[in-house]
mmCIF file of C-alpha atoms and ligand atoms in Angstrom:
data_model
loop_
_atom_site.group_PDB
_atom_site.id
_atom_site.type_symbol
_atom_site.label_atom_id
_atom_site.label_comp_id
_atom_site.label_asym_id
_atom_site.label_seq_id
_atom_site.Cartn_x
_atom_site.Cartn_y
_atom_site.Cartn_z
ATOM 1 C CA MET S 1 -9.266 53.786 75.904
ATOM 2 C CA GLN S 2 -11.582 51.420 74.230
ATOM 3 C CA SER S 3 -11.560 47.638 75.093
ATOM 4 C CA GLY S 4 -13.184 44.744 73.201
ATOM 5 C CA LEU S 5 -13.769 41.121 73.283
ATOM 6 C CA VAL S 6 -11.091 39.035 71.451
ATOM 7 C CA PHE S 7 -11.178 35.358 71.065
ATOM 8 C CA ASN S 8 -7.777 34.735 69.515
ATOM 9 C CA ILE S 9 -4.646 36.440 68.404
ATOM 10 C CA GLN S 10 -3.040 34.296 65.668
ATOM 11 C CA LYS S 11 0.805 34.965 65.126
ATOM 12 C CA TYR S 12 2.519 34.277 61.927
ATOM 13 C CA SER S 13 -0.543 34.177 59.855
ATOM 14 C CA LEU S 14 -0.043 33.755 56.078
ATOM 15 C CA HIS S 15 -3.737 33.650 54.776
ATOM 16 C CA ASP S 16 -4.994 36.955 56.014
ATOM 17 C CA GLY S 17 -3.390 39.437 53.716
ATOM 18 C CA PRO S 18 0.212 39.971 52.374
ATOM 19 C CA GLY S 19 3.250 38.820 54.337
ATOM 20 C CA ILE S 20 3.449 37.631 57.809
ATOM 21 C CA ARG S 21 0.636 38.879 59.854
ATOM 22 C CA THR S 22 -0.905 38.973 63.401
ATOM 23 C CA THR S 23 -4.560 38.226 63.069
ATOM 24 C CA VAL S 24 -6.850 39.607 65.856
ATOM 25 C CA PHE S 25 -9.968 37.682 66.049
ATOM 26 C CA LEU S 26 -12.956 39.732 67.533
ATOM 27 C CA LYS S 27 -15.972 37.999 69.147
ATOM 28 C CA GLY S 28 -19.385 38.509 67.599
ATOM 29 C CA CYS S 29 -20.777 38.181 64.020
ATOM 30 C CA PRO S 30 -24.212 39.079 62.598
ATOM 31 C CA LEU S 31 -24.031 36.206 60.203
ATOM 32 C CA CYS S 32 -24.260 32.551 60.933
ATOM 33 C CA CYS S 33 -22.966 30.957 57.797
ATOM 34 C CA ASP S 34 -23.674 27.100 57.486
ATOM 35 C CA TRP S 35 -19.902 26.446 56.831
ATOM 36 C CA CYS S 36 -18.438 28.975 59.383
ATOM 37 C CA HIS S 37 -14.824 27.874 60.225
ATOM 38 C CA ASN S 38 -14.659 30.083 63.412
ATOM 39 C CA PRO S 39 -18.006 29.376 65.101
ATOM 40 C CA GLU S 40 -16.526 30.496 68.381
ATOM 41 C CA GLY S 41 -16.556 33.983 66.923
ATOM 42 C CA ILE S 42 -20.392 34.041 66.330
ATOM 43 C CA SER S 43 -21.602 34.828 69.710
ATOM 44 C CA PRO S 44 -20.770 38.279 71.029
ATOM 45 C CA GLU S 45 -20.531 36.975 74.500
ATOM 46 C CA ARG S 46 -17.792 34.706 76.242
ATOM 47 C CA GLU S 47 -18.324 31.145 76.024
ATOM 48 C CA ILE S 48 -17.046 27.912 77.477
ATOM 49 C CA VAL S 49 -16.004 24.897 75.425
ATOM 50 C CA VAL S 50 -15.201 21.473 76.403
ATOM 51 C CA ALA S 51 -13.058 19.148 74.163
ATOM 52 C CA GLU S 52 -14.579 15.801 74.970
ATOM 53 C CA THR S 53 -11.569 13.924 73.608
ATOM 54 C CA ARG S 54 -9.329 15.540 76.304
ATOM 55 C CA CYS S 55 -11.793 15.358 79.093
ATOM 56 C CA ALA S 56 -10.772 12.966 82.007
ATOM 57 C CA VAL S 57 -14.212 13.207 83.489
ATOM 58 C CA CYS S 58 -12.636 13.988 86.708
ATOM 59 C CA GLY S 59 -15.246 16.465 87.904
ATOM 60 C CA HIS S 60 -12.791 19.168 89.136
ATOM 61 C CA CYS S 61 -14.720 21.736 87.037
ATOM 62 C CA ARG S 62 -17.991 20.856 88.724
ATOM 63 C CA GLU S 63 -16.222 21.113 92.325
ATOM 64 C CA ALA S 64 -14.566 24.390 91.401
ATOM 65 C CA CYS S 65 -17.766 26.072 90.295
ATOM 66 C CA PRO S 66 -19.229 28.498 92.966
ATOM 67 C CA PHE S 67 -22.662 27.199 91.942
ATOM 68 C CA SER S 68 -21.765 23.541 92.511
ATOM 69 C CA ASP S 69 -24.130 23.309 95.452
ATOM 70 C CA SER S 70 -27.240 24.346 93.348
ATOM 71 C CA ILE S 71 -26.186 22.411 90.171
ATOM 72 C CA GLY S 72 -25.536 19.173 92.053
ATOM 73 C CA GLY S 73 -24.581 15.903 90.008
ATOM 74 C CA THR S 74 -21.130 14.621 89.277
ATOM 75 C CA GLY S 75 -18.551 14.475 86.497
ATOM 76 C CA VAL S 76 -17.928 16.989 83.837
ATOM 77 C CA LEU S 77 -19.819 20.364 84.113
ATOM 78 C CA PRO S 78 -21.677 21.019 80.927
ATOM 79 C CA ALA S 79 -20.073 23.680 78.766
ATOM 80 C CA ARG S 80 -23.341 25.754 78.797
ATOM 81 C CA ASN S 81 -23.676 25.662 82.602
ATOM 82 C CA GLU S 82 -26.530 27.589 84.146
ATOM 83 C CA PRO S 83 -26.127 29.683 86.249
ATOM 84 C CA CYS S 84 -22.598 31.025 85.262
ATOM 85 C CA ASP S 85 -20.862 34.295 85.808
ATOM 86 C CA TYR S 86 -17.787 33.436 83.780
ATOM 87 C CA CYS S 87 -15.415 33.461 86.766
ATOM 88 C CA SER S 88 -13.200 31.023 85.012
ATOM 89 C CA LYS S 89 -12.634 28.859 88.171
ATOM 90 C CA CYS S 90 -13.800 25.693 86.205
ATOM 91 C CA VAL S 91 -11.223 26.511 83.450
ATOM 92 C CA GLU S 92 -8.375 27.045 85.928
ATOM 93 C CA ALA S 93 -9.333 23.816 87.812
ATOM 94 C CA CYS S 94 -9.264 21.623 84.631
ATOM 95 C CA PRO S 95 -6.108 19.467 84.643
ATOM 96 C CA THR S 96 -6.188 18.586 80.906
ATOM 97 C CA GLY S 97 -6.916 21.833 79.327
ATOM 98 C CA ALA S 98 -10.141 20.274 77.980
ATOM 99 C CA ARG S 99 -12.200 23.118 79.399
ATOM 100 C CA GLN S 100 -11.556 26.500 77.765
ATOM 101 C CA MET S 101 -12.915 30.053 78.058
ATOM 102 C CA VAL S 102 -13.525 31.715 74.492
ATOM 103 C CA GLY S 103 -13.438 35.481 74.666
ATOM 104 C CA ARG S 104 -11.179 37.877 76.587
ATOM 105 C CA GLU S 105 -11.679 41.446 77.431
ATOM 106 C CA MET S 106 -8.619 43.310 76.126
ATOM 107 C CA THR S 107 -7.753 47.043 75.779
ATOM 108 C CA VAL S 108 -6.375 48.612 72.868
ATOM 109 C CA ALA S 109 -2.955 48.935 74.563
ATOM 110 C CA GLU S 110 -2.951 45.216 75.387
ATOM 111 C CA VAL S 111 -3.761 44.104 71.752
ATOM 112 C CA THR S 112 -1.273 46.610 70.403
ATOM 113 C CA ALA S 113 1.449 45.471 72.639
ATOM 114 C CA GLU S 114 0.848 41.821 71.262
ATOM 115 C CA ILE S 115 0.848 43.107 67.555
ATOM 116 C CA LEU S 116 4.169 45.113 68.247
ATOM 117 C CA LYS S 117 5.932 42.004 69.403
ATOM 118 C CA ASP S 118 6.346 40.734 65.739
ATOM 119 C CA ARG S 119 7.143 44.019 64.091
ATOM 120 C CA VAL S 120 10.393 42.585 62.742
ATOM 121 C CA PHE S 121 8.411 39.854 60.781
ATOM 122 C CA TYR S 122 6.076 42.478 59.310
ATOM 123 C CA GLU S 123 9.039 44.617 58.089
ATOM 124 C CA GLU S 124 10.781 41.666 56.422
ATOM 125 C CA SER S 125 7.736 40.167 54.726
ATOM 126 C CA GLY S 126 5.535 43.232 53.901
ATOM 127 C CA GLY S 127 3.007 42.072 56.516
ATOM 128 C CA GLY S 128 1.073 43.649 59.454
ATOM 129 C CA ALA S 129 -1.983 43.323 61.565
ATOM 130 C CA THR S 130 -5.413 41.981 60.389
ATOM 131 C CA PHE S 131 -8.621 42.547 62.335
ATOM 132 C CA SER S 132 -10.856 39.664 61.748
ATOM 133 C CA GLY S 133 -13.640 37.696 63.607
ATOM 134 C CA GLY S 134 -16.318 37.263 64.035
ATOM 135 C CA GLU S 135 -16.957 40.709 62.529
ATOM 136 C CA PRO S 136 -14.854 43.809 63.310
ATOM 137 C CA LEU S 137 -17.713 46.111 62.366
ATOM 138 C CA LEU S 138 -19.603 44.864 65.513
ATOM 139 C CA GLN S 139 -16.884 46.397 67.696
ATOM 140 C CA SER S 140 -16.113 49.227 65.369
ATOM 141 C CA ALA S 141 -15.002 51.864 68.180
ATOM 142 C CA PHE S 142 -12.560 49.310 69.402
ATOM 143 C CA VAL S 143 -11.200 48.392 65.956
ATOM 144 C CA ILE S 144 -10.890 52.133 64.982
ATOM 145 C CA GLU S 145 -8.722 52.762 67.927
ATOM 146 C CA LEU S 146 -6.706 49.763 67.116
ATOM 147 C CA LEU S 147 -6.320 50.985 63.572
ATOM 148 C CA GLU S 148 -5.184 54.450 64.849
ATOM 149 C CA ALA S 149 -2.707 52.642 67.184
ATOM 150 C CA CYS S 150 -1.133 50.566 64.422
ATOM 151 C CA HIS S 151 -0.946 53.654 62.131
ATOM 152 C CA ALA S 152 0.908 55.689 65.009
ATOM 153 C CA ASN S 153 3.395 52.683 65.258
ATOM 154 C CA GLY S 154 3.984 52.359 61.544
ATOM 155 C CA ILE S 155 2.296 48.855 61.293
ATOM 156 C CA ARG S 156 0.103 48.244 58.092
ATOM 157 C CA THR S 157 -3.285 46.978 58.779
ATOM 158 C CA ALA S 158 -6.095 44.979 57.140
ATOM 159 C CA VAL S 159 -9.788 44.671 57.975
ATOM 160 C CA ASP S 160 -11.378 41.284 57.255
ATOM 161 C CA THR S 161 -15.120 41.861 57.025
ATOM 162 C CA CYS S 162 -18.408 40.252 55.953
ATOM 163 C CA GLY S 163 -19.660 43.782 55.275
ATOM 164 C CA PHE S 164 -22.840 43.594 57.309
ATOM 165 C CA GLY S 165 -22.675 46.513 59.612
ATOM 166 C CA ARG S 166 -23.124 50.354 59.759
ATOM 167 C CA SER S 167 -21.649 51.949 56.619
ATOM 168 C CA GLU S 168 -20.451 54.984 58.748
ATOM 169 C CA SER S 169 -18.303 52.539 60.763
ATOM 170 C CA LEU S 170 -16.964 50.896 57.568
ATOM 171 C CA LEU S 171 -16.184 54.316 56.022
ATOM 172 C CA ALA S 172 -14.435 55.369 59.229
ATOM 173 C CA MET S 173 -12.258 52.206 59.099
ATOM 174 C CA ALA S 174 -11.512 52.955 55.404
ATOM 175 C CA ARG S 175 -9.709 56.246 56.349
ATOM 176 C CA LEU S 176 -7.203 54.225 58.531
ATOM 177 C CA ALA S 177 -6.858 50.693 57.135
ATOM 178 C CA ASP S 178 -4.437 49.703 54.238
ATOM 179 C CA LEU S 179 -6.320 46.857 52.988
ATOM 180 C CA PHE S 180 -9.825 45.396 53.184
ATOM 181 C CA LEU S 181 -10.606 41.608 52.761
ATOM 182 C CA TYR S 182 -14.197 41.628 51.928
ATOM 183 C CA ASP S 183 -16.437 38.407 51.773
ATOM 184 C CA ILE S 184 -19.178 37.746 48.993
ATOM 185 C CA LYS S 185 -20.877 34.441 49.256
ATOM 186 C CA PHE S 186 -24.049 34.734 47.133
ATOM 187 C CA MET S 187 -25.547 37.346 44.741
ATOM 188 C CA ASP S 188 -29.046 36.069 45.352
ATOM 189 C CA ASP S 189 -30.712 37.439 48.439
ATOM 190 C CA ALA S 190 -32.809 34.487 49.219
ATOM 191 C CA ARG S 191 -29.859 32.086 49.128
ATOM 192 C CA HIS S 192 -27.844 34.281 51.236
ATOM 193 C CA ARG S 193 -30.596 34.487 53.839
ATOM 194 C CA GLU S 194 -31.000 30.727 53.685
ATOM 195 C CA HIS S 195 -27.336 30.134 54.233
ATOM 196 C CA CYS S 196 -26.015 32.961 56.207
ATOM 197 C CA GLY S 197 -29.051 34.139 58.082
ATOM 198 C CA VAL S 198 -29.382 37.762 56.802
ATOM 199 C CA THR S 199 -30.005 39.692 53.691
ATOM 200 C CA ASN S 200 -27.018 40.522 51.411
ATOM 201 C CA SER S 201 -28.314 43.900 50.296
ATOM 202 C CA LEU S 202 -26.497 45.837 53.056
ATOM 203 C CA ILE S 203 -23.308 43.881 52.287
ATOM 204 C CA LEU S 204 -23.378 44.734 48.568
ATOM 205 C CA GLU S 205 -24.448 48.421 49.154
ATOM 206 C CA ASN S 206 -21.530 48.791 51.719
ATOM 207 C CA LEU S 207 -19.099 47.318 49.359
ATOM 208 C CA GLN S 208 -20.055 49.732 46.545
ATOM 209 C CA ALA S 209 -19.587 52.625 49.063
ATOM 210 C CA LEU S 210 -16.261 51.220 50.242
ATOM 211 C CA ALA S 211 -14.988 50.770 46.614
ATOM 212 C CA ARG S 212 -15.711 54.431 45.874
ATOM 213 C CA VAL S 213 -13.317 55.634 48.632
ATOM 214 C CA HIS S 214 -10.714 52.805 49.036
ATOM 215 C CA SER S 215 -8.351 51.497 46.415
ATOM 216 C CA ASN S 216 -7.019 48.213 47.925
ATOM 217 C CA ILE S 217 -9.834 45.689 48.497
ATOM 218 C CA TRP S 218 -9.553 41.914 48.086
ATOM 219 C CA ILE S 219 -12.818 40.162 47.550
ATOM 220 C CA ARG S 220 -12.909 36.716 49.162
ATOM 221 C CA VAL S 221 -15.306 34.117 47.979
ATOM 222 C CA PRO S 222 -15.527 30.775 49.845
ATOM 223 C CA VAL S 223 -16.203 27.990 47.257
ATOM 224 C CA ILE S 224 -18.455 25.399 48.991
ATOM 225 C CA PRO S 225 -19.602 22.433 46.790
ATOM 226 C CA ASN S 226 -23.361 22.222 46.140
ATOM 227 C CA VAL S 227 -23.933 25.360 48.226
ATOM 228 C CA ASN S 228 -22.600 28.331 46.226
ATOM 229 C CA ASP S 229 -20.291 26.894 43.626
ATOM 230 C CA ASP S 230 -22.679 26.866 40.741
ATOM 231 C CA GLY S 231 -21.822 28.861 37.647
ATOM 232 C CA ASP S 232 -24.739 31.248 38.057
ATOM 233 C CA ASN S 233 -23.753 32.405 41.449
ATOM 234 C CA LEU S 234 -19.949 32.629 40.661
ATOM 235 C CA SER S 235 -20.660 34.424 37.400
ATOM 236 C CA ALA S 236 -22.930 36.935 39.197
ATOM 237 C CA ILE S 237 -20.343 37.571 41.927
ATOM 238 C CA ALA S 238 -17.784 37.968 39.269
ATOM 239 C CA GLY S 239 -19.910 40.371 37.101
ATOM 240 C CA PHE S 240 -20.732 42.536 40.170
ATOM 241 C CA THR S 241 -17.059 42.724 41.349
ATOM 242 C CA ALA S 242 -15.803 43.648 37.914
ATOM 243 C CA THR S 243 -17.873 46.842 37.919
ATOM 244 C CA LEU S 244 -16.364 48.176 41.067
ATOM 245 C CA PRO S 245 -13.240 50.346 41.323
ATOM 246 C CA GLY S 246 -10.693 49.660 44.026
ATOM 247 C CA ILE S 247 -10.667 45.887 43.739
ATOM 248 C CA ARG S 248 -7.086 44.531 43.646
ATOM 249 C CA GLN S 249 -7.838 40.777 43.428
ATOM 250 C CA VAL S 250 -10.223 38.123 44.164
ATOM 251 C CA ASN S 251 -9.390 35.250 46.480
ATOM 252 C CA LEU S 252 -11.300 31.895 45.869
ATOM 253 C CA LEU S 253 -11.210 30.081 49.129
ATOM 254 C CA PRO S 254 -11.819 26.272 48.920
ATOM 255 C CA TYR S 255 -14.185 25.023 51.604
ATOM 256 C CA HIS S 256 -12.391 22.898 54.302
ATOM 257 C CA LYS S 257 -13.779 21.167 57.426
ATOM 258 C CA THR S 258 -11.740 22.752 60.166
ATOM 259 C CA GLY S 259 -14.897 24.183 61.636
ATOM 260 C CA LEU S 260 -16.601 20.756 62.313
ATOM 261 C CA THR S 261 -14.879 20.090 65.571
ATOM 262 C CA LYS S 262 -15.438 23.530 66.839
ATOM 263 C CA HIS S 263 -19.039 23.359 66.025
ATOM 264 C CA ALA S 264 -19.253 20.075 68.059
ATOM 265 C CA ARG S 265 -17.573 21.550 71.056
ATOM 266 C CA LEU S 266 -20.005 24.338 70.988
ATOM 267 C CA GLY S 267 -23.024 22.089 70.721
ATOM 268 C CA HIS S 268 -23.934 23.557 67.270
ATOM 269 C CA GLU S 269 -25.624 21.568 64.498
ATOM 270 C CA TYR S 270 -23.307 21.210 61.305
ATOM 271 C CA ASP S 271 -25.218 20.636 58.142
ATOM 272 C CA LEU S 272 -22.258 20.300 55.863
ATOM 273 C CA ALA S 273 -20.543 17.238 57.484
ATOM 274 C CA ASP S 274 -20.863 15.263 54.240
ATOM 275 C CA VAL S 275 -19.465 17.975 52.004
ATOM 276 C CA ARG S 276 -15.925 17.474 50.634
ATOM 277 C CA PRO S 277 -13.478 20.103 49.733
ATOM 278 C CA PRO S 278 -13.617 21.124 46.056
ATOM 279 C CA SER S 279 -11.154 19.566 43.712
ATOM 280 C CA ALA S 280 -8.221 21.540 42.146
ATOM 281 C CA GLU S 281 -10.016 21.212 38.860
ATOM 282 C CA LYS S 282 -13.199 22.724 40.243
ATOM 283 C CA MET S 283 -11.295 25.564 41.777
ATOM 284 C CA GLU S 284 -9.617 26.287 38.381
ATOM 285 C CA GLN S 285 -12.959 26.365 36.681
ATOM 286 C CA ALA S 286 -14.088 28.829 39.228
ATOM 287 C CA ALA S 287 -11.161 30.932 38.786
ATOM 288 C CA GLY S 288 -11.751 30.906 34.916
ATOM 289 C CA LEU S 289 -15.091 32.261 35.449
ATOM 290 C CA PHE S 290 -13.731 35.272 37.264
ATOM 291 C CA ARG S 291 -10.782 35.771 34.829
ATOM 292 C CA THR S 292 -13.165 36.143 31.956
ATOM 293 C CA THR S 293 -14.207 39.549 33.480
ATOM 294 C CA GLY S 294 -10.514 40.695 33.640
ATOM 295 C CA LEU S 295 -10.248 40.309 37.449
ATOM 296 C CA ASN S 296 -7.025 39.306 39.104
ATOM 297 C CA VAL S 297 -7.844 35.955 40.691
ATOM 298 C CA ARG S 298 -5.990 33.759 43.181
ATOM 299 C CA ILE S 299 -6.935 30.458 44.611
ATOM 300 C CA GLY S 300 -6.309 30.656 48.393
ATOM 301 C CA GLY S 301 -6.131 33.482 50.952
ATOM 302 C CA HIS S 302 -3.000 35.435 49.848
HETATM 303 S S1 SF4 O 401 -17.073 30.053 84.644
HETATM 304 FE FE1 SF4 O 401 -17.249 30.111 87.052
HETATM 305 S S2 SF4 O 401 -19.631 30.114 87.234
HETATM 306 FE FE2 SF4 O 401 -19.348 29.494 85.039
HETATM 307 S S3 SF4 O 401 -19.314 27.302 84.993
HETATM 308 FE FE3 SF4 O 401 -17.158 27.947 85.335
HETATM 309 S S4 SF4 O 401 -16.848 28.014 87.615
HETATM 310 FE FE4 SF4 O 401 -18.950 27.954 87.340
HETATM 311 S S1 SF4 O 402 -11.998 19.417 84.825
HETATM 312 FE FE1 SF4 O 402 -11.610 19.293 82.733
HETATM 313 S S2 SF4 O 402 -10.886 17.106 82.513
HETATM 314 FE FE2 SF4 O 402 -12.086 17.268 84.499
HETATM 315 S S3 SF4 O 402 -14.182 16.855 84.031
HETATM 316 FE FE3 SF4 O 402 -13.959 18.996 83.929
HETATM 317 S S4 SF4 O 402 -13.601 19.455 81.708
HETATM 318 FE FE4 SF4 O 402 -13.149 17.178 81.986
#
């Protein structure tokens, strides 16, 4: 049985596909988008985070660490402590919950058991399980077994992907998943490299291959003011998407700042601190660009 690194299992999710869903967030992503609202999912390794606002600076984490003698000092142990063997003793010793471990190794059976706990909600709402991240394609063998387990238990599934991964893995998932949530941020490769860290050519090629074999794909476009919300970019995405079979709808996702605090806890730079969420009028304008191509467009994630 496969196991994988999971950083969150979100119950009662309403934004990751139809109905009430359980969303499994997998650790590791090949992109590093400037606006990422799940930055704790980027690294494929476990990480420790410290919420400074909850830290009592009691030093219990430092005392609990098996490397405390070599580290020395007093007070709060840095989140990125060196050396560290991820034993969790500092997390267990923290009296305020300020110190947390991000990423837990789980088996397919453990994740499936969590998903099955909410079966009744899926049946009543038309929901199911969504595998997100991070990037599910980075843990494809694990995700494929999870999809098989859900299928065997009659649970409908969705895969939320950035599309940057092996096309063989994506197409293997396509044989099992009921729905794909597929992100497009830029059509211009240089802009994609600048803001997401990698080329978009593999993402677009994979989407074309997926659309040939799967008939239930939702395209998700984050709308980030002064980053990718210009008419040229949105029209280019709309034009490309409209040529593909299998696209059921386009979701335009307004930028929000929920990632800001998480980036700070991880010690990341956050270049978009001054960017405000787009207005309702701006979102309607963006939706209008997509509707001119005949696409079914929604503002928001469902
Ligand atoms: S996880 Fe273990 S080794 Fe790492 S900082 Fe905490 S106590 Fe020390
Ligand atoms: S144990 Fe928790 S509250 Fe105390 S210093 Fe460490 S992180 Fe802060």
